[in-house]
PDB file of C-alpha atoms and ligand atoms in Angstrom:
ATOM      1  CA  UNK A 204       0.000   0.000   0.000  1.00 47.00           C
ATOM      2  CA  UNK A 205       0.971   3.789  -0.211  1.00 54.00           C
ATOM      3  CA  UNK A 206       3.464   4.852  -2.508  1.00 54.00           C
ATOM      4  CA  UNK A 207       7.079   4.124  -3.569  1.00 55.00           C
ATOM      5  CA  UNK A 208       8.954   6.606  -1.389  1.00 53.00           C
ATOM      6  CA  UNK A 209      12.123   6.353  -3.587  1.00 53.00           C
ATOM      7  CA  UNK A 210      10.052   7.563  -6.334  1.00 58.00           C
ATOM      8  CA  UNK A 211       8.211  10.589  -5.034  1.00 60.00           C
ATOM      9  CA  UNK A 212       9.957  12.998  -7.276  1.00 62.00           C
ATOM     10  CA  UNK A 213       8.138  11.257 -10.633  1.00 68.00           C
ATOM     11  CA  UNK A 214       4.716  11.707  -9.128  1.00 78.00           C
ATOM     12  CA  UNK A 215       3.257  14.936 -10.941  1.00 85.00           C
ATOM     13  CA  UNK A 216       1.706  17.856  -9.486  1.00 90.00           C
ATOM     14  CA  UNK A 217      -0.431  19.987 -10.666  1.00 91.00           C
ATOM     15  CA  UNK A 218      -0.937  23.163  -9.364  1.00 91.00           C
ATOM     16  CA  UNK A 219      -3.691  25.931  -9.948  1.00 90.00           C
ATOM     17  CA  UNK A 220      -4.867  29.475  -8.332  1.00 92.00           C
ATOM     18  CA  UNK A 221      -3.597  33.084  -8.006  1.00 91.00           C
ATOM     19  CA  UNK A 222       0.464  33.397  -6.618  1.00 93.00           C
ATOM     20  CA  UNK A 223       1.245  29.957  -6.334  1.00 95.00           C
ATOM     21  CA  UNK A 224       3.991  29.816  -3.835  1.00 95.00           C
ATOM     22  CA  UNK A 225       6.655  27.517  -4.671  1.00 94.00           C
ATOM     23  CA  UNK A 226       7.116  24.233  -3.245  1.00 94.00           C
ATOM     24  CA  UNK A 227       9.529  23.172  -0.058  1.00 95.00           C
ATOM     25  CA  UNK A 228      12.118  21.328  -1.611  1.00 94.00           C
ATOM     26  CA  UNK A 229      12.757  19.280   1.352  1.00 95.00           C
ATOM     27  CA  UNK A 230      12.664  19.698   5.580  1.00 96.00           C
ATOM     28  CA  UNK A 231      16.408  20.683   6.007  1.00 93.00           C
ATOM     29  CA  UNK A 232      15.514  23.969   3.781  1.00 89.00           C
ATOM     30  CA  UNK A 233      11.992  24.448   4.507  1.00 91.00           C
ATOM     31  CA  UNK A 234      12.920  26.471   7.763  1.00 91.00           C
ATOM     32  CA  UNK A 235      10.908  24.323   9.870  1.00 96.00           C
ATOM     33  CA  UNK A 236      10.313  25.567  13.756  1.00 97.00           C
ATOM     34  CA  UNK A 237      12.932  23.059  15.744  1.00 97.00           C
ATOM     35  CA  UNK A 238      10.656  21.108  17.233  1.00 97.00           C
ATOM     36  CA  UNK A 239       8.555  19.963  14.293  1.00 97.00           C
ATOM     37  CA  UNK A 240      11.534  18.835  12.470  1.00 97.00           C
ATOM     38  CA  UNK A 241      12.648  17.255  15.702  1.00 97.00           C
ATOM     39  CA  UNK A 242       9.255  15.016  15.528  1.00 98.00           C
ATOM     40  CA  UNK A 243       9.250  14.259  12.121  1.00 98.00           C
ATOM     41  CA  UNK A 244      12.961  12.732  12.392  1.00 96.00           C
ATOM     42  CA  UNK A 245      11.711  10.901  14.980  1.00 96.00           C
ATOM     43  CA  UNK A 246       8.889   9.736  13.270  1.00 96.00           C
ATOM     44  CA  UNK A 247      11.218   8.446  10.559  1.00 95.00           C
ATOM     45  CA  UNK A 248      10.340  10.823   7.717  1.00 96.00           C
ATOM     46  CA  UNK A 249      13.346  11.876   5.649  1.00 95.00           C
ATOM     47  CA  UNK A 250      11.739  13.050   2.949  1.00 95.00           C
ATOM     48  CA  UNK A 251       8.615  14.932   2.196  1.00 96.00           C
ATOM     49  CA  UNK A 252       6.259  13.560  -0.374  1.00 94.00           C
ATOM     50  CA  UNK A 253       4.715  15.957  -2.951  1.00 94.00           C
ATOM     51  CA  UNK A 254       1.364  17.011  -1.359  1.00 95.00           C
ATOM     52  CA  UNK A 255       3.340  17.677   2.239  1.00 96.00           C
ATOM     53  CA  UNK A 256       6.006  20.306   0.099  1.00 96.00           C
ATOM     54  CA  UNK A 257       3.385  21.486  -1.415  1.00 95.00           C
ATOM     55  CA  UNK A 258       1.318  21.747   1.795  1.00 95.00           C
ATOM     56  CA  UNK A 259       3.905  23.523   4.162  1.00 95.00           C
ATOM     57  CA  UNK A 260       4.816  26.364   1.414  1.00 94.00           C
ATOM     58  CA  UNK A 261       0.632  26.831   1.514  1.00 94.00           C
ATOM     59  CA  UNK A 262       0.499  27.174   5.399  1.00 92.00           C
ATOM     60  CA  UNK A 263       3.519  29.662   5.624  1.00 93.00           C
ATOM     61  CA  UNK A 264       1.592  31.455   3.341  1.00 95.00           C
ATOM     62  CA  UNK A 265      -1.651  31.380   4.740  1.00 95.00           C
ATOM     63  CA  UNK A 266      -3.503  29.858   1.323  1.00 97.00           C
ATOM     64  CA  UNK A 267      -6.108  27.768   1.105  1.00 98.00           C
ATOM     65  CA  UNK A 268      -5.491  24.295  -0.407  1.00 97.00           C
ATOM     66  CA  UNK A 269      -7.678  22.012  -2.515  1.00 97.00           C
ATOM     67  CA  UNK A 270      -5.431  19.345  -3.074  1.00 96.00           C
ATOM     68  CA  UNK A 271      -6.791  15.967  -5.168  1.00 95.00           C
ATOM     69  CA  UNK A 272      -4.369  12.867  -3.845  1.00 93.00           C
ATOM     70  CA  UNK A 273      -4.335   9.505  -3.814  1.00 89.00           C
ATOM     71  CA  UNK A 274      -4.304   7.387  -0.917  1.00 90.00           C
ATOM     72  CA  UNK A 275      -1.045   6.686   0.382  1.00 92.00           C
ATOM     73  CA  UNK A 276       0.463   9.866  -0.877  1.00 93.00           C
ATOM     74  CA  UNK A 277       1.274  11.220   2.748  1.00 95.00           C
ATOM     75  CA  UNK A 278      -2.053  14.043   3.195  1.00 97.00           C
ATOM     76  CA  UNK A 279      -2.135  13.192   6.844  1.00 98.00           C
ATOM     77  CA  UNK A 280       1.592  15.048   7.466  1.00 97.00           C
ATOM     78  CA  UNK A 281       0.525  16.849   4.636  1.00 97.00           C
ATOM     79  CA  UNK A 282      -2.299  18.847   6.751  1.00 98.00           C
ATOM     80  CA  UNK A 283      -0.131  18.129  10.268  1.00 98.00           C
ATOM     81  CA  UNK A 284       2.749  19.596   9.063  1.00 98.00           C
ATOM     82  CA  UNK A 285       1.945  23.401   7.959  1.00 97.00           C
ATOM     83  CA  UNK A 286      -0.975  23.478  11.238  1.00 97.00           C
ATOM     84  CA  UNK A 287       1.536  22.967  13.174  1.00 98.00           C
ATOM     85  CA  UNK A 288       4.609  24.273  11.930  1.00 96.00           C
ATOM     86  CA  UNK A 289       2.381  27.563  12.124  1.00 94.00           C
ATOM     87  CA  UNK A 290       1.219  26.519  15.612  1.00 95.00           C
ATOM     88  CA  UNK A 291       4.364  25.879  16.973  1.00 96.00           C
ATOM     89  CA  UNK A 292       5.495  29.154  15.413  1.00 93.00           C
ATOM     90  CA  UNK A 293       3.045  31.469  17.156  1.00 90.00           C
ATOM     91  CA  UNK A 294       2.227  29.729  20.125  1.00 86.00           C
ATOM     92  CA  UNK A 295      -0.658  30.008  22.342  1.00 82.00           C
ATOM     93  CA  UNK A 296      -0.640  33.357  22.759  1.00 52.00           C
ATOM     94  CA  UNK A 297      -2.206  34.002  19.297  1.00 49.00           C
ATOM     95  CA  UNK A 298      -5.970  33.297  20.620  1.00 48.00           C
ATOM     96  CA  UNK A 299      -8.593  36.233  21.876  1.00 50.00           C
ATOM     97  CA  UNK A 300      -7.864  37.557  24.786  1.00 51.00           C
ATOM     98  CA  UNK A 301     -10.223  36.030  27.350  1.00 53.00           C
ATOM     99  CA  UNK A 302     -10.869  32.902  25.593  1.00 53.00           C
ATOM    100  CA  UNK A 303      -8.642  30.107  27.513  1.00 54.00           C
ATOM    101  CA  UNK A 304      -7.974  26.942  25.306  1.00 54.00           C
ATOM    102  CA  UNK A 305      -9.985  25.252  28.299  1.00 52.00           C
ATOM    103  CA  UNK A 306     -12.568  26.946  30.520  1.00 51.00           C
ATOM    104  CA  UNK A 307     -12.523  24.728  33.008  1.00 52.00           C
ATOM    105  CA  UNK A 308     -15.886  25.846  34.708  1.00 54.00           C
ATOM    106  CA  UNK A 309     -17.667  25.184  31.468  1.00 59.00           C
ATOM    107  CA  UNK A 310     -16.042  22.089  30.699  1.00 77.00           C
ATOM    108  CA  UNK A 311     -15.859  23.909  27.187  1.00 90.00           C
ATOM    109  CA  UNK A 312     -12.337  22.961  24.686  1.00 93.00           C
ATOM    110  CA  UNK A 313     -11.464  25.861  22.232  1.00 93.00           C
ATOM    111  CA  UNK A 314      -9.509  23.714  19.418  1.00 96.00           C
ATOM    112  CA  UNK A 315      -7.346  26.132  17.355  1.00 96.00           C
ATOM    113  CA  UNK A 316      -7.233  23.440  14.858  1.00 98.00           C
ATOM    114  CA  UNK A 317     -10.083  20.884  13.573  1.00 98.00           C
ATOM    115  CA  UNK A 318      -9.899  18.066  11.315  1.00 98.00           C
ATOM    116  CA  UNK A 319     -12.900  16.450  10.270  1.00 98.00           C
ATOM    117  CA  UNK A 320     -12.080  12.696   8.592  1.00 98.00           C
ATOM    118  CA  UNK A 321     -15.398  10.009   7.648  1.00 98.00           C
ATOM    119  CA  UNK A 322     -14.711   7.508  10.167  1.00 98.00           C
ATOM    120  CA  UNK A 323     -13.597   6.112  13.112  1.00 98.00           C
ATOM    121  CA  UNK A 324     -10.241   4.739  12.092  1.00 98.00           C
ATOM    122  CA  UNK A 325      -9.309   7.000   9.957  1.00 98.00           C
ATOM    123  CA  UNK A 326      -9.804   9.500  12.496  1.00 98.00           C
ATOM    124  CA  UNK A 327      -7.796   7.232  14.967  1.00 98.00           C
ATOM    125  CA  UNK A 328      -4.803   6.830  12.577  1.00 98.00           C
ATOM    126  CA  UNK A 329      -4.625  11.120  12.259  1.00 98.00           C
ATOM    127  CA  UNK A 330      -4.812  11.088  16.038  1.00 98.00           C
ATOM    128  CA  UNK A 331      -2.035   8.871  16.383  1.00 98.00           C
ATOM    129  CA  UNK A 332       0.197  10.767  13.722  1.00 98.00           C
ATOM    130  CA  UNK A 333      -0.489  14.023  15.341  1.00 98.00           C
ATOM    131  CA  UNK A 334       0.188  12.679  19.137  1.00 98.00           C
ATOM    132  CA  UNK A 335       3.873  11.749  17.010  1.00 98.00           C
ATOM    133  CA  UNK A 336       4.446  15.624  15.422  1.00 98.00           C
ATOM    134  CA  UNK A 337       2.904  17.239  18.785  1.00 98.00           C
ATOM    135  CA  UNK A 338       5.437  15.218  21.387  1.00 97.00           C
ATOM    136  CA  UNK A 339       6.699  18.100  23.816  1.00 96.00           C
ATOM    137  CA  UNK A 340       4.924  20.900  22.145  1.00 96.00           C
ATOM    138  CA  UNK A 341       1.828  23.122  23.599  1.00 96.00           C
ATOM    139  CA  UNK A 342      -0.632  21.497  21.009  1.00 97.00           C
ATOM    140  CA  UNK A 343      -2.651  18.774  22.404  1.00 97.00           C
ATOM    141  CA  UNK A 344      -4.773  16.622  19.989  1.00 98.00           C
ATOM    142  CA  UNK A 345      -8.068  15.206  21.050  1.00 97.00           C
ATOM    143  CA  UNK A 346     -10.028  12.375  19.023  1.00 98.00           C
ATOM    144  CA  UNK A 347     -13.952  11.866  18.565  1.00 98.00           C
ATOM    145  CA  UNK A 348     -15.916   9.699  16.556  1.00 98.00           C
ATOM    146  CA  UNK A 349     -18.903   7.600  16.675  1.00 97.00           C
ATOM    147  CA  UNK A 350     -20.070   4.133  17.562  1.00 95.00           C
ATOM    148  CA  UNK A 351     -18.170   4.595  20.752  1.00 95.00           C
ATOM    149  CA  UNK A 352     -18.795   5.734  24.326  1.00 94.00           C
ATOM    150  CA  UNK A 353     -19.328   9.587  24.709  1.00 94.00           C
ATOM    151  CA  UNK A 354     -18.527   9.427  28.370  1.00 94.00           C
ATOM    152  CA  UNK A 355     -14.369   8.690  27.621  1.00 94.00           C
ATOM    153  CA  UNK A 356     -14.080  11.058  25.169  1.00 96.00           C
ATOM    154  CA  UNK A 357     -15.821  14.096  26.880  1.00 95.00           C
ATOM    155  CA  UNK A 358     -13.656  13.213  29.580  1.00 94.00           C
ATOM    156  CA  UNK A 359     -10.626  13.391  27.505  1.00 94.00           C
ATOM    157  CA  UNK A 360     -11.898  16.904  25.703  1.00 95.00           C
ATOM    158  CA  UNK A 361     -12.161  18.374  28.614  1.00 92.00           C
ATOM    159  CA  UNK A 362      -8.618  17.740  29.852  1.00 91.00           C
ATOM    160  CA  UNK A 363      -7.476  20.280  26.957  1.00 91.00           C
ATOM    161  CA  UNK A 364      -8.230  19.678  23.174  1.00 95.00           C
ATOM    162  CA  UNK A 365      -5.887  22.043  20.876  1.00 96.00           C
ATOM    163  CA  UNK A 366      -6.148  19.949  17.925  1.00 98.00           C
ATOM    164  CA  UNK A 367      -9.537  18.646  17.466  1.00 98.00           C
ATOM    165  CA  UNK A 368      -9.972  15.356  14.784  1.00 98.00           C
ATOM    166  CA  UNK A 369     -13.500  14.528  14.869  1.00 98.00           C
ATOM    167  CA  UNK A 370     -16.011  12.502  12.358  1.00 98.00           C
ATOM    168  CA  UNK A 371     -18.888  15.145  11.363  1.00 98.00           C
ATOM    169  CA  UNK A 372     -21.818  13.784  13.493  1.00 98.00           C
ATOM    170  CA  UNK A 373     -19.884  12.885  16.696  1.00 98.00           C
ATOM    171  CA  UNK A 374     -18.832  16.538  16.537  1.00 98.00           C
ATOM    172  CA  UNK A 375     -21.903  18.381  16.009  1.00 98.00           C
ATOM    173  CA  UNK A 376     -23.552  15.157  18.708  1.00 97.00           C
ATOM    174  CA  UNK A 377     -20.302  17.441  20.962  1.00 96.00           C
ATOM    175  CA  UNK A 378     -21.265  21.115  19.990  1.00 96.00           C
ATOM    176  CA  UNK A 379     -24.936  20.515  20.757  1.00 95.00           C
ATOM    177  CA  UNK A 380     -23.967  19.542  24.324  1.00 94.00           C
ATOM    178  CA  UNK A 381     -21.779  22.790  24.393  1.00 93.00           C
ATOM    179  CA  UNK A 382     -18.478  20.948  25.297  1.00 94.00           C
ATOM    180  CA  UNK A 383     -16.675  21.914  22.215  1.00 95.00           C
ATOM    181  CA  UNK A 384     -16.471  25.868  20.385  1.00 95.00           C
ATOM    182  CA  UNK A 385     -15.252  26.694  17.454  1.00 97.00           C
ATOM    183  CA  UNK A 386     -14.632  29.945  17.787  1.00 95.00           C
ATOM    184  CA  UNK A 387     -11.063  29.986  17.966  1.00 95.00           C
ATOM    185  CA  UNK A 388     -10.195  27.871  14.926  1.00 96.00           C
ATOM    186  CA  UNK A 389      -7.415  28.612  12.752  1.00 96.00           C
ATOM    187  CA  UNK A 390      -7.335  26.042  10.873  1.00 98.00           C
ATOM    188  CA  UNK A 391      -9.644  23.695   9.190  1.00 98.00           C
ATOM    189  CA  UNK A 392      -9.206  20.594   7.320  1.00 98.00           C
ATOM    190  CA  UNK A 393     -11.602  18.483   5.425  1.00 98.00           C
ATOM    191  CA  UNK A 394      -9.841  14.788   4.680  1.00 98.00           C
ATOM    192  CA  UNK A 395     -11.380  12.313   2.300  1.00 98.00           C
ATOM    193  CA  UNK A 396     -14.147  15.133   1.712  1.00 98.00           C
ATOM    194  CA  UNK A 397     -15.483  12.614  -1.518  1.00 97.00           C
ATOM    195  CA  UNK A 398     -15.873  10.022   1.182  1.00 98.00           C
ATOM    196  CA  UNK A 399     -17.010  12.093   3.772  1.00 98.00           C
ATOM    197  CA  UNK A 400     -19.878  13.418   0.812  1.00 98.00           C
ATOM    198  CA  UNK A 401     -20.723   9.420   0.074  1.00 98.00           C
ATOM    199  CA  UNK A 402     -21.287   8.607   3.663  1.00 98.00           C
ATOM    200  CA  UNK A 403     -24.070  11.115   3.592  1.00 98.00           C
ATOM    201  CA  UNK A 404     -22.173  13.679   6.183  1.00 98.00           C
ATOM    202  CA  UNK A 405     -22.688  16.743   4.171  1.00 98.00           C
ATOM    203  CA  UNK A 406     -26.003  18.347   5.985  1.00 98.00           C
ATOM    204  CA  UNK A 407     -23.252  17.771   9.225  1.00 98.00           C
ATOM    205  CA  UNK A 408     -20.151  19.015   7.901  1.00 98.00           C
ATOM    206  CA  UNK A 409     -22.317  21.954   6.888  1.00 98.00           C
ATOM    207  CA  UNK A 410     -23.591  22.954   9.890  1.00 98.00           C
ATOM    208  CA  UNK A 411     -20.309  22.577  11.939  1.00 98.00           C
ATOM    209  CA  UNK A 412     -18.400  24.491   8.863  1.00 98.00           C
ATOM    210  CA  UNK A 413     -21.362  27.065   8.058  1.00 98.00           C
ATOM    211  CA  UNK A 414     -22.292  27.465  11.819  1.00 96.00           C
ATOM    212  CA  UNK A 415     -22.003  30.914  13.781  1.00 91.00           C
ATOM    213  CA  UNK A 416     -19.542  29.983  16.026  1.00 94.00           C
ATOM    214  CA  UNK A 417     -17.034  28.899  12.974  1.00 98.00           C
ATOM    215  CA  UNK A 418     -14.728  31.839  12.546  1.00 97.00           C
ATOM    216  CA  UNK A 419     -15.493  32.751   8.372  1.00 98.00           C
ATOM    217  CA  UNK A 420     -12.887  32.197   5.345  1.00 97.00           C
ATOM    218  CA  UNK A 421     -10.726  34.916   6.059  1.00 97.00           C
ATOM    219  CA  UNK A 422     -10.333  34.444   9.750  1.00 97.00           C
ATOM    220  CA  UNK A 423      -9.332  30.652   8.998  1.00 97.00           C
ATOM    221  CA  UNK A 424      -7.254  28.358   6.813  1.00 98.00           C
ATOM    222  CA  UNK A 425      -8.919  25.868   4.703  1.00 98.00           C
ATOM    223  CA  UNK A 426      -7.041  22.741   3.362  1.00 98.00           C
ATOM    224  CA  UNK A 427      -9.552  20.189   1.781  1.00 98.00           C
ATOM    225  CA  UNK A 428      -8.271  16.840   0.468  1.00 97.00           C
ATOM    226  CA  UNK A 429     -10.082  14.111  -2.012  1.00 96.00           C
ATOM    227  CA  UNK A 430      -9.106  11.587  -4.094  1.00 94.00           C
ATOM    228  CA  UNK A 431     -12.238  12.721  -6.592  1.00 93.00           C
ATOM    229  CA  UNK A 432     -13.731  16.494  -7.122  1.00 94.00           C
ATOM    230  CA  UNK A 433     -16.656  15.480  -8.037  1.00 95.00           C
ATOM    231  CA  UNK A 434     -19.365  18.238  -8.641  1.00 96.00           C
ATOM    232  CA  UNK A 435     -20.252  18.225  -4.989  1.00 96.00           C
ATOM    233  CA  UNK A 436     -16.746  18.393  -4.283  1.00 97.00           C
ATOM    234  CA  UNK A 437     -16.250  21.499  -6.138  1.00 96.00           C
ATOM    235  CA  UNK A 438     -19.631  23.267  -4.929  1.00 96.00           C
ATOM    236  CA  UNK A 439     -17.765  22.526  -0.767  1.00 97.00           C
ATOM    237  CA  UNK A 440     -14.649  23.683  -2.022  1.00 97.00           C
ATOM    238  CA  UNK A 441     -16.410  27.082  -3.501  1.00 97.00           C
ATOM    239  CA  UNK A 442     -18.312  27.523  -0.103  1.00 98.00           C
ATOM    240  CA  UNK A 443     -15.564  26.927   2.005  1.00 98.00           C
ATOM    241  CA  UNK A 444     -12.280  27.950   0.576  1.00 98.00           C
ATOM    242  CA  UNK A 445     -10.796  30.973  -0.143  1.00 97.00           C
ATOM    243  CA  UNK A 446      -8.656  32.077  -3.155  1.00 96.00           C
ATOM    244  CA  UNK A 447      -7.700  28.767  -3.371  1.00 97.00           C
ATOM    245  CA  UNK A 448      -5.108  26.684  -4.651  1.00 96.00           C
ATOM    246  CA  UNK A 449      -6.027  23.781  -6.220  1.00 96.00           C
ATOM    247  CA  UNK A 450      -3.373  20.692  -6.454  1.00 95.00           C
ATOM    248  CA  UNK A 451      -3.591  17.741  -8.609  1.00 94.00           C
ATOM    249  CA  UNK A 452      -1.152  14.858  -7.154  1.00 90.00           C
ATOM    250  CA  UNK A 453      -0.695  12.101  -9.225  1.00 84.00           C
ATOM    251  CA  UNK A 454      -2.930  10.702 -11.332  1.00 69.00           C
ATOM    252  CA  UNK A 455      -6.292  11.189  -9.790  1.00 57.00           C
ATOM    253  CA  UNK A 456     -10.144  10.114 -11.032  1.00 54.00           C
ATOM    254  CA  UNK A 457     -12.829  12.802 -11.227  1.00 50.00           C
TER     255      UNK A 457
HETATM  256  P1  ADP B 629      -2.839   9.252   2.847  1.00 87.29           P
HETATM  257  O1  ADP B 629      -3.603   9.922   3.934  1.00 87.29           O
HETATM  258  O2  ADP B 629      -2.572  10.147   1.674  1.00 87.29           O
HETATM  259  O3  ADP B 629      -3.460   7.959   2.423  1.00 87.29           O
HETATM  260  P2  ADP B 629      -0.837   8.839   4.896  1.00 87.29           P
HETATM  261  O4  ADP B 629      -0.623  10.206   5.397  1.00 87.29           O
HETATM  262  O5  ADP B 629      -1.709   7.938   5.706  1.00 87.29           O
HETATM  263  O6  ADP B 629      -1.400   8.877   3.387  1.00 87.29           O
HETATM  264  O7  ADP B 629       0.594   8.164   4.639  1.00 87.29           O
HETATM  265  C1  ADP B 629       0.695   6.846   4.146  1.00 87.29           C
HETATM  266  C2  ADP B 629       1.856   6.131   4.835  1.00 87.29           C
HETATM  267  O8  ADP B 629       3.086   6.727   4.465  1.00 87.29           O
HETATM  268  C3  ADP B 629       1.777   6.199   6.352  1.00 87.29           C
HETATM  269  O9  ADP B 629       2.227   4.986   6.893  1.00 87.29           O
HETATM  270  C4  ADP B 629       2.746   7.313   6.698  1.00 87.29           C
HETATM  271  O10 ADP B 629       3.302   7.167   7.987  1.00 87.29           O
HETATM  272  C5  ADP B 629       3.794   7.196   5.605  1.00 87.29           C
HETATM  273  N1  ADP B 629       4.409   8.489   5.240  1.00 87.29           N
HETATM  274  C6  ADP B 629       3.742   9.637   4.948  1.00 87.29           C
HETATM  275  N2  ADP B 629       4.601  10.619   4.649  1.00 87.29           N
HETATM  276  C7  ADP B 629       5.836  10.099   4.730  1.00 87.29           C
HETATM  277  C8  ADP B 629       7.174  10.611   4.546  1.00 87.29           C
HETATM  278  N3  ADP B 629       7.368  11.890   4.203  1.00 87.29           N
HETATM  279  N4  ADP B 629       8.200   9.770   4.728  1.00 87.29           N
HETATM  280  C9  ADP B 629       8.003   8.483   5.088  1.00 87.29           C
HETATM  281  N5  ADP B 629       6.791   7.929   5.301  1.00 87.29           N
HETATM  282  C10 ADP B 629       5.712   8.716   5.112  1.00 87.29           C
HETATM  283 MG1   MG B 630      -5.369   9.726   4.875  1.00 87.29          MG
END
């Protein structure tokens, strides 16, 4: 499964929008904050694959991604990598004053970042990847999903949830029973967004993306991955992106 890692440099990209910035060429160069590098060498990663340079050039510059990849082509550092290279960058500090991350008398997390993926294991694989590029840095991830007991992960939420990855109905299921706000979200990513549409999520993922509390396009970065862009696809990634940059990776079905 996944792709040949020796061969990364003959998988073509695509790339579409207004000021394209240029690709990283790899993480010595890319001017990566310390401790992110330090995580992804211990993670094992030596070299980026073509959606993750691509990726971290777009979060340094604050651009919203559309990015059309193939499974196996690394999307999960891909989104990881410029959230928190950005996170690690401007700390904490960054969010409204008198907005905690955690108000601990409401029981309420503040995510900076949210990742909405279709299912439960996919969701658990991000989780684990991010506890890996988070090790000994401010940013706590958090996990949510359905099919599984509500009590555990409120429990867990409420002990401090920076990084948010949640499937769409356990998350709104959290919002409704005001544990979770959006309000300070920085940045937003929509993973397998085709499957996400086919599961039948999209009256969900609308209502967490679209709701009041969601800080709009230009307070927020968008990255949105599929391995289609289907019509529906591209009607999300006109409501929800900004001046975006659209990447092709590979050779990808419509
Ligand atoms: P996708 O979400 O596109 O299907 P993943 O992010 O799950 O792909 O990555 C697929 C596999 O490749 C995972 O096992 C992941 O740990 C590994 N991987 C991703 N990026 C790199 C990299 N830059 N170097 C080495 N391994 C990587
Ligand atoms: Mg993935």
């Amino acid at each position: 499964t996944g792709i040949n890692f020796e061969k990364y440099d003959d998988i073509p990209v695509e790339s579409s929008g207004s000021n394209v910035p240029d690709p990283i060429s790899n993480f010595e160069e890319a001017d990566l904050e310390p401790l992110l590098r330090e995580n992804i060498k211990l993670s094992g990663y030596t070299v980026p694959t073509p959606v993750q340079k691509w990726s971290i050039s777009m979060g340094r510059a604050g651009r919203d991604m559309m990015a059309c990849a193939q499974t196996g082509s690394g999307k999960t550092g891909g989104f990881l990598f410029p959230i928190l290279n950005e996170s690690f960058r401007t700390g904490p500090a960054e969010i409204p004053a008198g907005e905690g991350r955690q108000s601990y008398r409401s029981r309420k997390a503040y995510p900076i970042a949210l990742i909405l993926s279709p299912t439960r294991e996919l969701t658990s694989q991000i989780y684990e990847e991010a506890r890996k590029f988070c090790y000994r840095s401010w940013v706590r991830p958090c996990v949510v999903y359905g099919g599984a007991d509500i009590g555990q992960q409120l429990r867990q939420v409420e002990r401090g949830c920076d990084l948010l990855v949640a499937t769409p109905g356990r998350l709104v299921d959290l919002i409704e029973r005001s544990r979770i706000s959006l309000r300070n979200i920085r940045y937003l990513v929509l993973d397998e967004a085709d499957r996400m549409l086919d599961m039948g999520f999209e009256p969900q993922i609308r209502r967490i993306v679209e709701g009041e509390d969601m800080p709009g396009v230009n307070e927020r970065q968008t990255l949105m991955f599929s391995a289609t862009f289907p019509k529906d696809i591209q009607m999300l990634a006109q409501d929800f992106l900004r001046d975006y940059i659209f990447l092709t990776v590979g050779r990808v079905g419509s």
